[in-house]
Short mmCIF file of C-alpha atoms and ligand atoms in Angstrom, two decimals:
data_model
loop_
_atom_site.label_atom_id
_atom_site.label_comp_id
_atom_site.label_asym_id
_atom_site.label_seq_id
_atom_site.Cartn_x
_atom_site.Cartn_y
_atom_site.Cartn_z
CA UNK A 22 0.00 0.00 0.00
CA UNK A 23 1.65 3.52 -0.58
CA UNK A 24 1.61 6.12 2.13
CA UNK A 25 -0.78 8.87 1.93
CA UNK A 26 1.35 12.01 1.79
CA UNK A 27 0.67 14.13 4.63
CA UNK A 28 -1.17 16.47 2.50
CA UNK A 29 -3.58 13.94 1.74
CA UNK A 30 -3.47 12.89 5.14
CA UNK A 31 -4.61 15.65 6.72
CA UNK A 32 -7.61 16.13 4.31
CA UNK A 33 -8.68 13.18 4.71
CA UNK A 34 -8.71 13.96 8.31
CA UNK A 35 -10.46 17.19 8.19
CA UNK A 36 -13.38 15.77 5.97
CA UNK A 37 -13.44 13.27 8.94
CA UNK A 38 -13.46 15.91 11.53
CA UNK A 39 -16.16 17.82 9.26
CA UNK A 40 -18.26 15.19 9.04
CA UNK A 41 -18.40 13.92 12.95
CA UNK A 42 -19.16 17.79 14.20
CA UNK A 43 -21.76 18.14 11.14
CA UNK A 44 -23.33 14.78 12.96
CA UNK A 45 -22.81 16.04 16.27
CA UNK A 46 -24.88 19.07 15.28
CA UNK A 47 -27.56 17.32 13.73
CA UNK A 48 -28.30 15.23 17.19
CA UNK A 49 -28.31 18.51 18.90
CA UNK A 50 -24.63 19.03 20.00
CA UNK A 51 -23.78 22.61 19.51
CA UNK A 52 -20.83 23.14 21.27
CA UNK A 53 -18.47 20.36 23.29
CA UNK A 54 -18.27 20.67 26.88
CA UNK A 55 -14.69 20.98 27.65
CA UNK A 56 -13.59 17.19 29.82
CA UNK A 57 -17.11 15.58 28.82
CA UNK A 58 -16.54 14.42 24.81
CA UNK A 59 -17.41 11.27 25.88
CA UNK A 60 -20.68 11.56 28.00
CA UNK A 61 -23.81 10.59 26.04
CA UNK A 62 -26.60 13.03 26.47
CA UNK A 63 -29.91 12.53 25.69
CA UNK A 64 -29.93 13.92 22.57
CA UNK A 65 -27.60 11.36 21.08
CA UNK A 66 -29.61 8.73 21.91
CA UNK A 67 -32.53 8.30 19.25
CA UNK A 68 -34.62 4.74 19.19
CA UNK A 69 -32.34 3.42 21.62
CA UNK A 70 -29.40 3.94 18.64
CA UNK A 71 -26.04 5.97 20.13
CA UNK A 72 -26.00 8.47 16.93
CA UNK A 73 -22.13 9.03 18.16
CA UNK A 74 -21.12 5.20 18.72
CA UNK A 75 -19.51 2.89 16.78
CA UNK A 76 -17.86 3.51 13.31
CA UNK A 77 -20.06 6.45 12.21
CA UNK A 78 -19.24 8.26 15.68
CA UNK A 79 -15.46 7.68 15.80
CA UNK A 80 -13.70 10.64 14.33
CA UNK A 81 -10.77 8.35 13.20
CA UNK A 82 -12.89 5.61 11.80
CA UNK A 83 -13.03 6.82 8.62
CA UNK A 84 -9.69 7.34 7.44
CA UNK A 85 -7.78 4.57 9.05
CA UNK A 86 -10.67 1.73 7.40
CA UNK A 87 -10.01 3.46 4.09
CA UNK A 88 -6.52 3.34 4.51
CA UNK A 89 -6.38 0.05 5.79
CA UNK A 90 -8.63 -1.07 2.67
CA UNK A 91 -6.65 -3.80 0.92
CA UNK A 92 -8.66 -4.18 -1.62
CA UNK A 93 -11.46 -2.78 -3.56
CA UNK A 94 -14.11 -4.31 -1.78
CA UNK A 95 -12.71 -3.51 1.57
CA UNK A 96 -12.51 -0.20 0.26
CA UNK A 97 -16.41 0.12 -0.65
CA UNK A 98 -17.15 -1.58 2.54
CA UNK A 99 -15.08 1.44 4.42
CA UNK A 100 -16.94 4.00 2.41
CA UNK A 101 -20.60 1.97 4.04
CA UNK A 102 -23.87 4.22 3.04
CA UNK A 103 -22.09 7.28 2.99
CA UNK A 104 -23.61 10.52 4.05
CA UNK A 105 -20.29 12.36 4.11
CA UNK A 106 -21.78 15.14 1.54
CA UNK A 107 -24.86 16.48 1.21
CA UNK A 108 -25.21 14.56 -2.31
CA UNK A 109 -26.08 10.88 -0.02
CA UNK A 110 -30.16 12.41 0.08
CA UNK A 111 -30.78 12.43 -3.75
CA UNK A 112 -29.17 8.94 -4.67
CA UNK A 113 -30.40 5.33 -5.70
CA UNK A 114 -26.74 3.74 -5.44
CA UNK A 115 -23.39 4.83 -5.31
CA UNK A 116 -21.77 4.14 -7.97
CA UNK A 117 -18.29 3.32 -6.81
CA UNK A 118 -16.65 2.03 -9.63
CA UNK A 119 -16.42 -0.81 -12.11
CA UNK A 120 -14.01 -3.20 -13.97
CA UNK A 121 -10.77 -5.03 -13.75
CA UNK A 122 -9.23 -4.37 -10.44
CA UNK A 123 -5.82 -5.02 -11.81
CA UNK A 124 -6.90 -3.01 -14.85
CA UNK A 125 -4.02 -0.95 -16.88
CA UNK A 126 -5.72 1.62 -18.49
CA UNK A 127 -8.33 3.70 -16.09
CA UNK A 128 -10.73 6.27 -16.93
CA UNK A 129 -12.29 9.06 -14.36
CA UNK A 130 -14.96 10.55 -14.96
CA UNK A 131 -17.10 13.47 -12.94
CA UNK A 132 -19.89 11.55 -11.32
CA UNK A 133 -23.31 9.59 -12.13
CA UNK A 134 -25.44 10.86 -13.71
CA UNK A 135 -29.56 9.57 -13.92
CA UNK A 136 -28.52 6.04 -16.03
CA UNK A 137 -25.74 5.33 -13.12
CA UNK A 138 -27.48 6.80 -10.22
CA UNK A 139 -30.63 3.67 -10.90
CA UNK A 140 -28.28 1.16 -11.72
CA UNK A 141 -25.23 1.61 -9.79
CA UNK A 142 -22.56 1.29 -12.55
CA UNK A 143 -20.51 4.53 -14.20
CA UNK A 144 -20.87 5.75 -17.62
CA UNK A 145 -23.88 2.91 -18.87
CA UNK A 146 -26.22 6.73 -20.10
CA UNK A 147 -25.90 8.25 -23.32
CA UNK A 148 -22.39 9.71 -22.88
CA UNK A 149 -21.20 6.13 -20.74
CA UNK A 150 -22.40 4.70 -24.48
CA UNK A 151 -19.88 7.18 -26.34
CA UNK A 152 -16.97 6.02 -23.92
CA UNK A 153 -17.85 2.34 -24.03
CA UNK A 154 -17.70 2.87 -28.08
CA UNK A 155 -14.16 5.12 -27.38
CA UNK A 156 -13.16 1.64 -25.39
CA UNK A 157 -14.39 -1.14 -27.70
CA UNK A 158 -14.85 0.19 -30.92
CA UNK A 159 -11.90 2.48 -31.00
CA UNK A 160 -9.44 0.59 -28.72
CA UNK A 161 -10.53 -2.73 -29.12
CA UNK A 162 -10.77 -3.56 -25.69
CA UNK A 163 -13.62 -4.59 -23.15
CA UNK A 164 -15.38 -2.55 -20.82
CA UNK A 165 -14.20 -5.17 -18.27
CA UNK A 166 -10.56 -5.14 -19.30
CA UNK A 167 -10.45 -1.07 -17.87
CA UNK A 168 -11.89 0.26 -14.58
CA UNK A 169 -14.23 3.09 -14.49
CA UNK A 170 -14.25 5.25 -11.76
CA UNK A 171 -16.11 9.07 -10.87
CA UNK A 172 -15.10 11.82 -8.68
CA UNK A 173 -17.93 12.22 -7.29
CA UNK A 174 -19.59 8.67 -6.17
CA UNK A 175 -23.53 10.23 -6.07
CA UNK A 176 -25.46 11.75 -8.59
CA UNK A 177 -25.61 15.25 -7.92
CA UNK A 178 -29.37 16.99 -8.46
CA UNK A 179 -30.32 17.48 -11.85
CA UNK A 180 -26.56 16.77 -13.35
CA UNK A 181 -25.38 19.78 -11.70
CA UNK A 182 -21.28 20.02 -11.70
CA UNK A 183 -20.21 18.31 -7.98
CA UNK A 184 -19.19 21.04 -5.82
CA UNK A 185 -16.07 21.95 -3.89
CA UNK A 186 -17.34 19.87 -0.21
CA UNK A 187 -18.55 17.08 -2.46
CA UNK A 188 -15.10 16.85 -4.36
CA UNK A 189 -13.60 16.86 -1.17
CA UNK A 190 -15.52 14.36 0.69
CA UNK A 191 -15.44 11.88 -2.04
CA UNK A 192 -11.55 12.21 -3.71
CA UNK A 193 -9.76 10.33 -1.27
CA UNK A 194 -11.92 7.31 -1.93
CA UNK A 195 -11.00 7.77 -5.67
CA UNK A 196 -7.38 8.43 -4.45
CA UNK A 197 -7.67 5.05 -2.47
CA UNK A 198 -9.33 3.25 -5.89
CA UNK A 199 -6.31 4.02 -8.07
CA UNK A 200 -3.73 3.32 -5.24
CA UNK A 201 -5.46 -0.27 -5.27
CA UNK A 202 -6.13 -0.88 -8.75
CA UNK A 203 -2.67 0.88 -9.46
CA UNK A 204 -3.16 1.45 -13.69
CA UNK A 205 -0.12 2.28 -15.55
CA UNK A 206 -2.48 4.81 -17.52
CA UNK A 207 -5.02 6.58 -16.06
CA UNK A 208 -7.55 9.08 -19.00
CA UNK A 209 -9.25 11.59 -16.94
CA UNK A 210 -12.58 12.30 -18.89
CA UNK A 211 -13.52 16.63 -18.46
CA UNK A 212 -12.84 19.11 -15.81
CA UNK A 213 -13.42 17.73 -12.96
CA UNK A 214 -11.33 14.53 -12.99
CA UNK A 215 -7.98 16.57 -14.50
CA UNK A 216 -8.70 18.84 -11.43
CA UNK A 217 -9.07 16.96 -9.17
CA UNK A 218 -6.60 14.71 -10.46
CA UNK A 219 -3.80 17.18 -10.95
CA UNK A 220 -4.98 20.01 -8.34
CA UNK A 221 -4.88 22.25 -11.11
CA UNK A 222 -7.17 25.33 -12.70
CA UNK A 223 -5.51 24.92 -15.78
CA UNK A 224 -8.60 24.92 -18.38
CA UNK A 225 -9.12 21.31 -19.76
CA UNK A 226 -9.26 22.47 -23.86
CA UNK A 227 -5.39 23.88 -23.00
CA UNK A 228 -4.09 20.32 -21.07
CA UNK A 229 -6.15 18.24 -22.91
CA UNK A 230 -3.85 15.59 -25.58
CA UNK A 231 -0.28 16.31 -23.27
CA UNK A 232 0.77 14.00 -21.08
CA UNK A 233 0.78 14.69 -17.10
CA UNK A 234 1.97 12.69 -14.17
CA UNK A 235 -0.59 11.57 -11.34
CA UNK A 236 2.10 10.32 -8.26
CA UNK A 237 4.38 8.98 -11.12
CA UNK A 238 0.74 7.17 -13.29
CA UNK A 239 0.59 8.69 -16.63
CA UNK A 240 -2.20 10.69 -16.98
CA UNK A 241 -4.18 11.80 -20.39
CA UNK A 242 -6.40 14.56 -19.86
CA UNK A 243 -9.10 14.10 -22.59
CA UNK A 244 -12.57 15.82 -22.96
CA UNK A 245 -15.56 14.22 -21.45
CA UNK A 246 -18.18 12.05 -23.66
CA UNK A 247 -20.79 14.11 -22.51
CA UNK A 248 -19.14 17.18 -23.86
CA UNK A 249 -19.20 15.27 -27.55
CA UNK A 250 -22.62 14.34 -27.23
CA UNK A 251 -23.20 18.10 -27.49
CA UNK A 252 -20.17 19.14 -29.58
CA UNK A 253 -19.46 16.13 -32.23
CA UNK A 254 -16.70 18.14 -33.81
CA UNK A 255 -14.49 18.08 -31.19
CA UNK A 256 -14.69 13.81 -31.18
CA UNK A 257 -11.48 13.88 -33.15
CA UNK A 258 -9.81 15.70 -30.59
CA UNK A 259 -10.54 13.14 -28.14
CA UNK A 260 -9.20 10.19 -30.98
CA UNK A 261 -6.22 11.74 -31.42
CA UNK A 262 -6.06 11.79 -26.99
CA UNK A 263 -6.74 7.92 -27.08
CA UNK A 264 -4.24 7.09 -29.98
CA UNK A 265 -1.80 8.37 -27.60
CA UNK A 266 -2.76 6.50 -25.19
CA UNK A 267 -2.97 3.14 -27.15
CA UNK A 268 0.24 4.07 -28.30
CA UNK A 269 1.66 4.54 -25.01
CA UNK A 270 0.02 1.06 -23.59
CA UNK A 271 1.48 -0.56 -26.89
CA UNK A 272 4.72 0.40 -25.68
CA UNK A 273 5.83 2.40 -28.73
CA UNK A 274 6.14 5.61 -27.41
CA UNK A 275 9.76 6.53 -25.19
N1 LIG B 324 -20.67 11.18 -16.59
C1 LIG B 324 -19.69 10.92 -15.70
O1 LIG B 324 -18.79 11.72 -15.49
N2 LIG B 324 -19.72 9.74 -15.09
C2 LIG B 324 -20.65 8.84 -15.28
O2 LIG B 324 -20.59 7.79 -14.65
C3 LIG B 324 -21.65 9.13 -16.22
C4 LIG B 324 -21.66 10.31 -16.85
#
């Protein structure tokens, strides 16, 4: 397993921290009473359930399972029925991710959208048809030979872009997906995955088709298939992204 960096470390840390006061509020607890964190009051006790016991009350919970995760089922089991960001309210499933776990060649897209959101599984919509077509037709591999990953793991209301909390509750579990299914190639699909990715503002149409480095993974920022459903010109750009990167898995390139 690689080390987090520290850096990663501690934001995984203050999304945990974030998420046990935002629980702490919603069972009443406004401020902490200095010497009594551990005293149960009244108001954390609702059907006879301690709101603030066990995994979902342990500030540390969250971070060490996900870091301990070994693989990518531990991993999903670590994440449970999240309600770390507000997007948990609006879902069906989480879509967490899909494919070969030992997979070479990853793509990471933004987040579900309706299609994924009622059946669990990234990019099976209109634009997941594009990128299965980009992967089969144009690569001449199988959906199940790559694994598909989001940013975001729940559909956010009415395909809205995922915003900055929900990014940040929900990257170190991508983070924790590519450290496990460790591709050598990794095609981040819009926006949001090259930002994330690369924690950088840099405008997708100016990084899109170089190559970039995510913790020493090569990294092809392309643009995303939803994007070509409503600009088919631009689908060239994206072949000439993914005969780079078929290139680069062929082992032709230096
Ligand atoms: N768009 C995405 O970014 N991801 C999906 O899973 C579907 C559409």
């Amino acid at each position: 397993m690689t080390r987090p960096s520290d850096t990663e470390e501690l934001a995984v840390l203050a999304t945990s921290l974030r998420r046990h006061l935002q629980r702490q509020q919603c069972v009443g607890i406004r401020f902490i009473p200095k010497g009594d964190l551990l005293r149960e009051t009244a108001a954390v006790r609702e059907g006879g359930t301690n709101l603030l016991s066990g995994r979902d009350g342990d500030l540390f919970a969250d971070s060490s399972a996900m870091y301990q995760a070994k693989n990518l089922e531990e991993l999903r089991d670590a994440i449970g029925d999240c309600r770390r960001c507000k997007l948990w309210s609006g879902r069906t499933h989480l879509v967490f991710g899909v494919g070969n776990p030992k997979a070479k060649l990853m793509f990471v897209g933004e987040g579900p959208g309706r299609d994924e959101d009622l059946q669990g599984e990234p990019f099976v919509g209109r634009a997941g048809q594009l990128l299965t077509d980009i992967i089969t037709k144009g690569m001449g591999l199988r959906r199940e030979d790559v694994y598909i990953a989001n940013v975001v793991k729940c559909r956010p209301p009415e395909n809205r872009n995922p915003e900055p909390d929900e990014v940040a509750s929900c990257e170190p579990f991508l983070k924790k997906q590519i450290d496990l299914v460790k591709p050598e190639i990794i095609v981040a699909l819009g926006k949001f995955a090259v930002q994330t990715l690369l924690q950088s503002k840099v405008p997708i149409t100016k990084i899109r088709g170089s190559w970039h480095s995510y913790h020493g993974i090569r990294l092809m920022p392309t643009l995303h298939p939803a994007y070509l459903l409503r600009n088919p010109a631009d689908k060239k750009l994206v072949w000439e992204d993914i005969k780079q990167v078929m290139k680069e898995m062929s082992g032709e390139s230096a």
